[in-house]
mmCIF file of C-alpha atoms in Angstrom:
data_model
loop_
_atom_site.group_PDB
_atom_site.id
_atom_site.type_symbol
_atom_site.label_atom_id
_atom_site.label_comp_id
_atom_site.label_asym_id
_atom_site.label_seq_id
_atom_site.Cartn_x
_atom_site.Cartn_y
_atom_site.Cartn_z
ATOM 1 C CA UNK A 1 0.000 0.000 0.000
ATOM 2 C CA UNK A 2 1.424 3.346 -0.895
ATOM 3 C CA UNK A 3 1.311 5.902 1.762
ATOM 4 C CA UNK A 4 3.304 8.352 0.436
ATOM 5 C CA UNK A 5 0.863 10.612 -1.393
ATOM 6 C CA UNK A 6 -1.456 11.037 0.977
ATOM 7 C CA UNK A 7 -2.095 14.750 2.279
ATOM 8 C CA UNK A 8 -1.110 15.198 5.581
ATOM 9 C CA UNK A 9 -2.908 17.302 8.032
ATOM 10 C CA UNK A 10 -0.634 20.036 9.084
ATOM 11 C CA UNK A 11 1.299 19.718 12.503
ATOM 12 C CA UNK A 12 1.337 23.019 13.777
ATOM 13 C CA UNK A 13 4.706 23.642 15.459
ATOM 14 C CA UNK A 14 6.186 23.818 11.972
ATOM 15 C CA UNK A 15 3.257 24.320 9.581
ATOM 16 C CA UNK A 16 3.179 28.093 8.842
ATOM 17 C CA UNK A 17 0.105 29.262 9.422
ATOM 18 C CA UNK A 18 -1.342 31.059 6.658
ATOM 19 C CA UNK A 19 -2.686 34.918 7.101
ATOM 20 C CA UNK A 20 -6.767 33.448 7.047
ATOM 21 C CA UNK A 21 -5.962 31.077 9.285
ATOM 22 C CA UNK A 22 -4.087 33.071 12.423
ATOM 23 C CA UNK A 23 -7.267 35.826 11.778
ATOM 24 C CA UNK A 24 -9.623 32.628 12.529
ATOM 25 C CA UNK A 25 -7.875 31.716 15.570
ATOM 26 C CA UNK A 26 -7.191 35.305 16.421
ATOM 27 C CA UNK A 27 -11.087 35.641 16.199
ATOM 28 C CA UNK A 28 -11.294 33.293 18.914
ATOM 29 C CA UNK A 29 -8.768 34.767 21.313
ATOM 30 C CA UNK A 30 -9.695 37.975 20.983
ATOM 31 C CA UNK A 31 -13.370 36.997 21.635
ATOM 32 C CA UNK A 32 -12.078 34.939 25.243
ATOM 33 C CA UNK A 33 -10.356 37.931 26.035
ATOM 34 C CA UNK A 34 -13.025 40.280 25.333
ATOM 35 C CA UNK A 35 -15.365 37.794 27.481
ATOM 36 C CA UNK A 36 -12.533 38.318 30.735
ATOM 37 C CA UNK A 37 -13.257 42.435 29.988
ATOM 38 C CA UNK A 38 -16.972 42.030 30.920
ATOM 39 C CA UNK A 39 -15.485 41.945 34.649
ATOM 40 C CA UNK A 40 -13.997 45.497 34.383
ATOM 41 C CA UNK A 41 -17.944 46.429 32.849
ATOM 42 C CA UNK A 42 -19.360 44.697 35.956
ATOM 43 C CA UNK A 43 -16.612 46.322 38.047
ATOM 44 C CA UNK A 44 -17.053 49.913 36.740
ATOM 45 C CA UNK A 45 -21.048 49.921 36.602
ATOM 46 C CA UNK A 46 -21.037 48.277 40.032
ATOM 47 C CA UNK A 47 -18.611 50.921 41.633
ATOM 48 C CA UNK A 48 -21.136 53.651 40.133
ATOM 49 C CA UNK A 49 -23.807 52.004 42.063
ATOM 50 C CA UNK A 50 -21.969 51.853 45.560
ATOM 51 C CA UNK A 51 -21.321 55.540 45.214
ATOM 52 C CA UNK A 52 -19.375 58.503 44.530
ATOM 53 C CA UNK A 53 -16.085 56.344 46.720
ATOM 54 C CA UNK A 54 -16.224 53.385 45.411
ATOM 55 C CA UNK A 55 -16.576 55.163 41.228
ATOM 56 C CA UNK A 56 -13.707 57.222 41.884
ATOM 57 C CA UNK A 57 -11.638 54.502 43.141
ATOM 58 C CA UNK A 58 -12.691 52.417 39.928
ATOM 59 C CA UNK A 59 -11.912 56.236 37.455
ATOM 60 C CA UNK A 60 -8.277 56.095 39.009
ATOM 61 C CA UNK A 61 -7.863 52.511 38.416
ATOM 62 C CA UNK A 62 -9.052 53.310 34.579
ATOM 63 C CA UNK A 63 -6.801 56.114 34.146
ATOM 64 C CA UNK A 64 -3.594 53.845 36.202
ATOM 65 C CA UNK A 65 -1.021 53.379 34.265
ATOM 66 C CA UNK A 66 -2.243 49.784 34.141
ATOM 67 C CA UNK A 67 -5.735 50.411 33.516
ATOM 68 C CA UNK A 68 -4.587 52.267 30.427
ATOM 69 C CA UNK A 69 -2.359 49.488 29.204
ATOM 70 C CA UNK A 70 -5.671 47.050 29.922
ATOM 71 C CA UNK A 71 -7.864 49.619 27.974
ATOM 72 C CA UNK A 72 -5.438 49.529 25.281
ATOM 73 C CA UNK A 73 -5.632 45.845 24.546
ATOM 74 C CA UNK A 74 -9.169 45.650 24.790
ATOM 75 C CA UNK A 75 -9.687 48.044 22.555
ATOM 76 C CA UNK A 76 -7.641 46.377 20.110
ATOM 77 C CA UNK A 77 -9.150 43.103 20.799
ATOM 78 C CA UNK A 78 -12.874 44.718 20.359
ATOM 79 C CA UNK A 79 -12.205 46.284 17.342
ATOM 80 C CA UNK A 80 -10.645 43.536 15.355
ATOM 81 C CA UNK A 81 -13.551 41.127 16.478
ATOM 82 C CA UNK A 82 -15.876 44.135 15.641
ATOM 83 C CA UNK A 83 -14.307 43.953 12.062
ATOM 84 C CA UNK A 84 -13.494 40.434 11.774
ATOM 85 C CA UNK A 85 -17.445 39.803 12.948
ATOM 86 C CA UNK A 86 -18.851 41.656 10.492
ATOM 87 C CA UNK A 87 -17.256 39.756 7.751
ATOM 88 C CA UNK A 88 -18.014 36.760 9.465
ATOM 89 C CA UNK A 89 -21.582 38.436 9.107
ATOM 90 C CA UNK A 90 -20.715 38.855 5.221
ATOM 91 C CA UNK A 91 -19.992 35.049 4.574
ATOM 92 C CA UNK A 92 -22.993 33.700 6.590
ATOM 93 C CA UNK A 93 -25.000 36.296 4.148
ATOM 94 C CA UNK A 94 -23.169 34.123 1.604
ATOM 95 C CA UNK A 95 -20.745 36.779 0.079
ATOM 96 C CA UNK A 96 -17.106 36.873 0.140
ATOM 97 C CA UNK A 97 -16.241 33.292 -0.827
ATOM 98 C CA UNK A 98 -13.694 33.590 -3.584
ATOM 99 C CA UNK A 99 -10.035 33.316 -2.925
ATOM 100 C CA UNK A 100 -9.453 36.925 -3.864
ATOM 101 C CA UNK A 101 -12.506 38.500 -1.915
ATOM 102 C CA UNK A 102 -10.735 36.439 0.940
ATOM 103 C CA UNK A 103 -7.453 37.594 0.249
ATOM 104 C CA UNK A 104 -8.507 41.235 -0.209
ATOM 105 C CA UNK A 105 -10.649 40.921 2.974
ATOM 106 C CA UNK A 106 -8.008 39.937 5.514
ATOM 107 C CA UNK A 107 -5.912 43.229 4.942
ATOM 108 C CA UNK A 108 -9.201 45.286 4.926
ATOM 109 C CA UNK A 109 -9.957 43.422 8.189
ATOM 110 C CA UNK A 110 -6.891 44.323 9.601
ATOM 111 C CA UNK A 111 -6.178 47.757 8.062
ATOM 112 C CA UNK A 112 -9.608 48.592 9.541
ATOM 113 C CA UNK A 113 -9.006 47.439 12.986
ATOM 114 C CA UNK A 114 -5.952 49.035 13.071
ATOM 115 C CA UNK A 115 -7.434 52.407 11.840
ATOM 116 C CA UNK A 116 -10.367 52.256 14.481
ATOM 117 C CA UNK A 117 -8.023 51.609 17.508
ATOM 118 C CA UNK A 118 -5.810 54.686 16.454
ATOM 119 C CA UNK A 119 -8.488 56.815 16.030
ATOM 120 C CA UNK A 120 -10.459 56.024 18.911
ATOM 121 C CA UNK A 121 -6.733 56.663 21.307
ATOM 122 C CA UNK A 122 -6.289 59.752 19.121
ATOM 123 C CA UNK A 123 -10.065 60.578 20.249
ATOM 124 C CA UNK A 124 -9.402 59.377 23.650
ATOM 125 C CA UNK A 125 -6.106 61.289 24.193
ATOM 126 C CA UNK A 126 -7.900 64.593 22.864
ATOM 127 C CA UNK A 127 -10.643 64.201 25.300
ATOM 128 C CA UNK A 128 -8.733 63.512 27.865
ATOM 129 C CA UNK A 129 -6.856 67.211 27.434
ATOM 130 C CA UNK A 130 -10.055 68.955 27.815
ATOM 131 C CA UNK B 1 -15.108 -3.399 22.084
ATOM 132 C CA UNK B 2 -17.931 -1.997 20.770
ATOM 133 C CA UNK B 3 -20.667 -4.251 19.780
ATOM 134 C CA UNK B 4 -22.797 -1.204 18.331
ATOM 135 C CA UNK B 5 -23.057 -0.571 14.555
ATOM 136 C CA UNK B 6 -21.230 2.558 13.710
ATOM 137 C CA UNK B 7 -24.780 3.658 12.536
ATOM 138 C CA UNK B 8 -26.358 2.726 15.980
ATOM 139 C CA UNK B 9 -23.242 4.716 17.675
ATOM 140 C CA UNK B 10 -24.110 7.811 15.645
ATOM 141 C CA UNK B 11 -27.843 7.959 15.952
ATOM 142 C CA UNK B 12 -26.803 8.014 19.631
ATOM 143 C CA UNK B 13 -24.723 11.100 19.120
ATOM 144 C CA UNK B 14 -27.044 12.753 16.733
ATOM 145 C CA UNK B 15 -28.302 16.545 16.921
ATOM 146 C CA UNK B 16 -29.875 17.785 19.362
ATOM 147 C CA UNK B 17 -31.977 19.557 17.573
ATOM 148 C CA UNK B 18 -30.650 23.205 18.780
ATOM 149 C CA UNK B 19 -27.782 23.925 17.032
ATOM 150 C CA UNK B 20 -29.602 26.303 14.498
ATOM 151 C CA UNK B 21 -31.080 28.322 17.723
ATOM 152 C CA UNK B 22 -27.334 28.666 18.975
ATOM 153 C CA UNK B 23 -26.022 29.776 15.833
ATOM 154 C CA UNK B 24 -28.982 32.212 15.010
ATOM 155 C CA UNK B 25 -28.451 33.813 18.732
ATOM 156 C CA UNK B 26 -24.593 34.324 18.481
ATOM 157 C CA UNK B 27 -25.680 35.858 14.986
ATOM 158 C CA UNK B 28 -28.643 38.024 16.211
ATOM 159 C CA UNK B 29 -26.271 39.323 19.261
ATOM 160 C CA UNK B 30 -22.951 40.088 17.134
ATOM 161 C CA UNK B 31 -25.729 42.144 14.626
ATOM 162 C CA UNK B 32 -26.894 44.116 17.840
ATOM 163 C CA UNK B 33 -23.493 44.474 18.899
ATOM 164 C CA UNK B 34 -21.903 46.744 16.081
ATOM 165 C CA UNK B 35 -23.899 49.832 16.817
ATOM 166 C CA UNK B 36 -23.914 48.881 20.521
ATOM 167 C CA UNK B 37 -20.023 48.536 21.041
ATOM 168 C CA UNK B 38 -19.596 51.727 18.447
ATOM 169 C CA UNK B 39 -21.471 53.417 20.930
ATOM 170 C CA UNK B 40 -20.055 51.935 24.116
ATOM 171 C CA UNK B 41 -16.585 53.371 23.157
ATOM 172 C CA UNK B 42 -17.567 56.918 21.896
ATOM 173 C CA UNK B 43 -19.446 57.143 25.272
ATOM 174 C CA UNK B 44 -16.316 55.841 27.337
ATOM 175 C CA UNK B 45 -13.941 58.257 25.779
ATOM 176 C CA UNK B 46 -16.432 61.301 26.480
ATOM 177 C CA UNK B 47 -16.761 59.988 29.643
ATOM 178 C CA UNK B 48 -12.881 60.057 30.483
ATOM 179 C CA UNK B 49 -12.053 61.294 34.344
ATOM 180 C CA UNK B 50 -15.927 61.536 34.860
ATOM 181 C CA UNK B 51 -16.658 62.043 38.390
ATOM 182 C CA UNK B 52 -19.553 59.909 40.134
ATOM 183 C CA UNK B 53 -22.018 63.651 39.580
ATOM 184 C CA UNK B 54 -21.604 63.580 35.486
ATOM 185 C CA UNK B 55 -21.443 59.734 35.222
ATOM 186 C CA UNK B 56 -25.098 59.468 37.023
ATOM 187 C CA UNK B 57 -26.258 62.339 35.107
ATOM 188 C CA UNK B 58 -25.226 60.720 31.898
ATOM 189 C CA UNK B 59 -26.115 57.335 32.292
ATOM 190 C CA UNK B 60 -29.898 58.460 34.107
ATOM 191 C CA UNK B 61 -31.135 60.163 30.311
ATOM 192 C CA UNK B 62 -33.365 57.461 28.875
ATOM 193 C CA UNK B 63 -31.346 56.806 25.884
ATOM 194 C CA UNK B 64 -28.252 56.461 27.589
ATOM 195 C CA UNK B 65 -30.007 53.597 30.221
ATOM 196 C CA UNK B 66 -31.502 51.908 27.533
ATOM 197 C CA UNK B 67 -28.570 51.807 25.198
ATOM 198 C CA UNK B 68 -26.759 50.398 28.012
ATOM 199 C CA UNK B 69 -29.282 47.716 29.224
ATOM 200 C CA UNK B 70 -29.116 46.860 25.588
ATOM 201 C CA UNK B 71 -25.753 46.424 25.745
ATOM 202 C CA UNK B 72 -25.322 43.985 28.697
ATOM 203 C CA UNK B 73 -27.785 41.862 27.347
ATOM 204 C CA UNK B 74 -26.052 41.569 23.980
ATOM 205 C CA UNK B 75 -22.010 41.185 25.102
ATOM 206 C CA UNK B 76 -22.930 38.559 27.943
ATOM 207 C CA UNK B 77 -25.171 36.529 26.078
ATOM 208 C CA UNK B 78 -23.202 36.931 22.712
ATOM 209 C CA UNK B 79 -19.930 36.102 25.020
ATOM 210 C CA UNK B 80 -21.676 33.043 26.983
ATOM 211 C CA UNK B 81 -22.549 31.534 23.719
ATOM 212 C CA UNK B 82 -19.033 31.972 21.892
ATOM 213 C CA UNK B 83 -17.018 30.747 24.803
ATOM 214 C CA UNK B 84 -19.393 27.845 24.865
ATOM 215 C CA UNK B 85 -18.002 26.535 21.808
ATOM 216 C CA UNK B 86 -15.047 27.456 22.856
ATOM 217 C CA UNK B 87 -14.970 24.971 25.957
ATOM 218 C CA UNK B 88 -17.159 22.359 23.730
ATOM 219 C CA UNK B 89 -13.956 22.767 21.225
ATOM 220 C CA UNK B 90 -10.906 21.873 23.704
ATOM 221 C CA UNK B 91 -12.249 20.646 26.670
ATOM 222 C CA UNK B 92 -12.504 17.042 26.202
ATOM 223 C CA UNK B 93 -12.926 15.663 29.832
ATOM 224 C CA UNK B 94 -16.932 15.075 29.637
ATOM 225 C CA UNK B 95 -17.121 16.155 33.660
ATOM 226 C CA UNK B 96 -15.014 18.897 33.649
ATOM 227 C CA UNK B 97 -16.948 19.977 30.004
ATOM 228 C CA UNK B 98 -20.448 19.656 31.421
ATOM 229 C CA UNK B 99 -18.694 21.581 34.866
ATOM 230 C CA UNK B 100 -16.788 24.638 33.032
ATOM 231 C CA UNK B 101 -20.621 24.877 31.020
ATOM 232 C CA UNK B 102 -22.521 25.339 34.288
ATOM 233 C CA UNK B 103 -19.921 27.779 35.715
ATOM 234 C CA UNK B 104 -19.942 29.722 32.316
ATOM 235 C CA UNK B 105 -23.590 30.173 32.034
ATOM 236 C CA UNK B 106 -24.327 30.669 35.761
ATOM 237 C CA UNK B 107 -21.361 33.326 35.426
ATOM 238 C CA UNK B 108 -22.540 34.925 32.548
ATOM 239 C CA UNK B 109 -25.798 35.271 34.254
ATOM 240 C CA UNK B 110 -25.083 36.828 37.451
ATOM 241 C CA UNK B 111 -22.736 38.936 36.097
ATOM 242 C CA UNK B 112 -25.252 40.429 33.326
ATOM 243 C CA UNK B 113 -27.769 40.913 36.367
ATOM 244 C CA UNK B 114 -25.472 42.564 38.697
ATOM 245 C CA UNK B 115 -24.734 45.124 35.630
ATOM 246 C CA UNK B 116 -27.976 45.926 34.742
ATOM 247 C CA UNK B 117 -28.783 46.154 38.471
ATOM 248 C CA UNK B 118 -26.162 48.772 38.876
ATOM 249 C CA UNK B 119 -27.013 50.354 35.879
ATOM 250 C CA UNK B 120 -30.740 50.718 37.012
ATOM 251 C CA UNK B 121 -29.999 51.436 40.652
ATOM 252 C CA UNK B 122 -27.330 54.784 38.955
ATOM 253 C CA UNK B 123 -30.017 55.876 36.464
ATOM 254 C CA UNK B 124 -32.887 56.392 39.100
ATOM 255 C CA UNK B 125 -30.175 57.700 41.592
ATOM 256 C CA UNK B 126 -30.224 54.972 44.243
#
């Protein structure tokens, strides 16, 4: 029996990924760790509730150095699985299929994630000033 | 050894007759969520070093309460339901599936009620 022609499924410690494929799993992360940010909602909504104290305890943990850097990834995170979703959104509406739409769609995926988390620390930084 | 059929064994494991319910929710919530979440992070960058005062005031306008009610609702259930598949995916331990499940959903719950509770509790200024 010849084995030798048979496709192998790739073994992923040295199959490189390719771009469609790391922005599926990416989807995925980014979605868990989106899912772990619903604490700091709870947390900041709930610190509103127990009062003035408690919300401006939860403002200066925000605007911490951490609480920036966890802002910062978050945002990141949302946006790409904002962008990512909707063409998920595309595909179940049945368009998008052919390798080039694919192709073409990753780098607007990306370039459009990318340009949404700028703007909105751009935004942010602005805001913050005034 | 298994003295099933292989057909037998997979009538046993067929569908459960809810997958299209799952996949329509996670569908219905991520539509919901793009003008939700759009929202959610203008408002949090105009509401930047808010003190407790113009928080309240913002969040007790009807729109504002509403949109994030809305909100809640969509990320927790939208997130319950993706990390679902998530754990259905990798965890292959049948108790500690069915387990992680329970925790997720009872989590996801709680946590969704707490937040609208606060919410609520902010906007009529409890």
């Amino acid at each position: 029996m010849n084995t030798r022609n048979r496709p192998l499924s790739p073994h992923l410690q040295v199959y490189r990924l390719p771009l469609a494929a790391v922005m599926s799993i990416s989807h995925r992360a980014t979605g868990v760790l989106l899912t772990v940010g619903t604490l700091m909602l709870a947390y900041w909504l709930g610190a509103a509730a127990y009062g003035p104290d408690a919300f401006a305890r939860a403002q200066a943990f925000v605007g911490s150095w951490f609480g920036i850097l966890l802002l910062l990834g978050w945002s990141a995170c949302l946006f790409y699985h904002l962008c990512n979703g909707v063409r998920h959104l595309l595909w179940d509406a049945g368009w998008g299929f052919e390798l080039p739409q694919t192709f073409r769609a990753n780098y607007v995926v990306l370039a459009c994630a990318a340009g949404l988390t700028v703007l909105c620390w751009i935004a942010g930084f602005a805001a913050w000033r005034i | 050894m298994r003295m099933e059929s292989p057909l037998g064994r997979a009538r046993g494991l067929g569908s459960a007759k809810e997958g299209v319910g799952h996949w329509w929710a996670q569908r219905l919530t991520a539509i919901a969520l793009v003008p939700l979440s759009l929202w959610f992070v203008i408002s949090v960058i105009a509401l930047l070093g808010a003190d407790h005062a113009r928080f309240q005031a913002w969040l007790a306008t009807p729109g504002n309460t509403a949109m994030m009610v809305l909100l809640i609702i969509a990320t927790f259930h939208h997130a319950q339901l993706g990390v679902q598949v998530v754990i259905e995916d990798y965890v292959h331990d049948e108790a500690i599936k069915t387990a992680s499940l329970i925790a997720l959903k009872l989590a996801a719950v709680a946590l969704g009620v707490f937040s609208v509770v606060a919410v609520l509790n902010v906007a009529t200024g409890g």
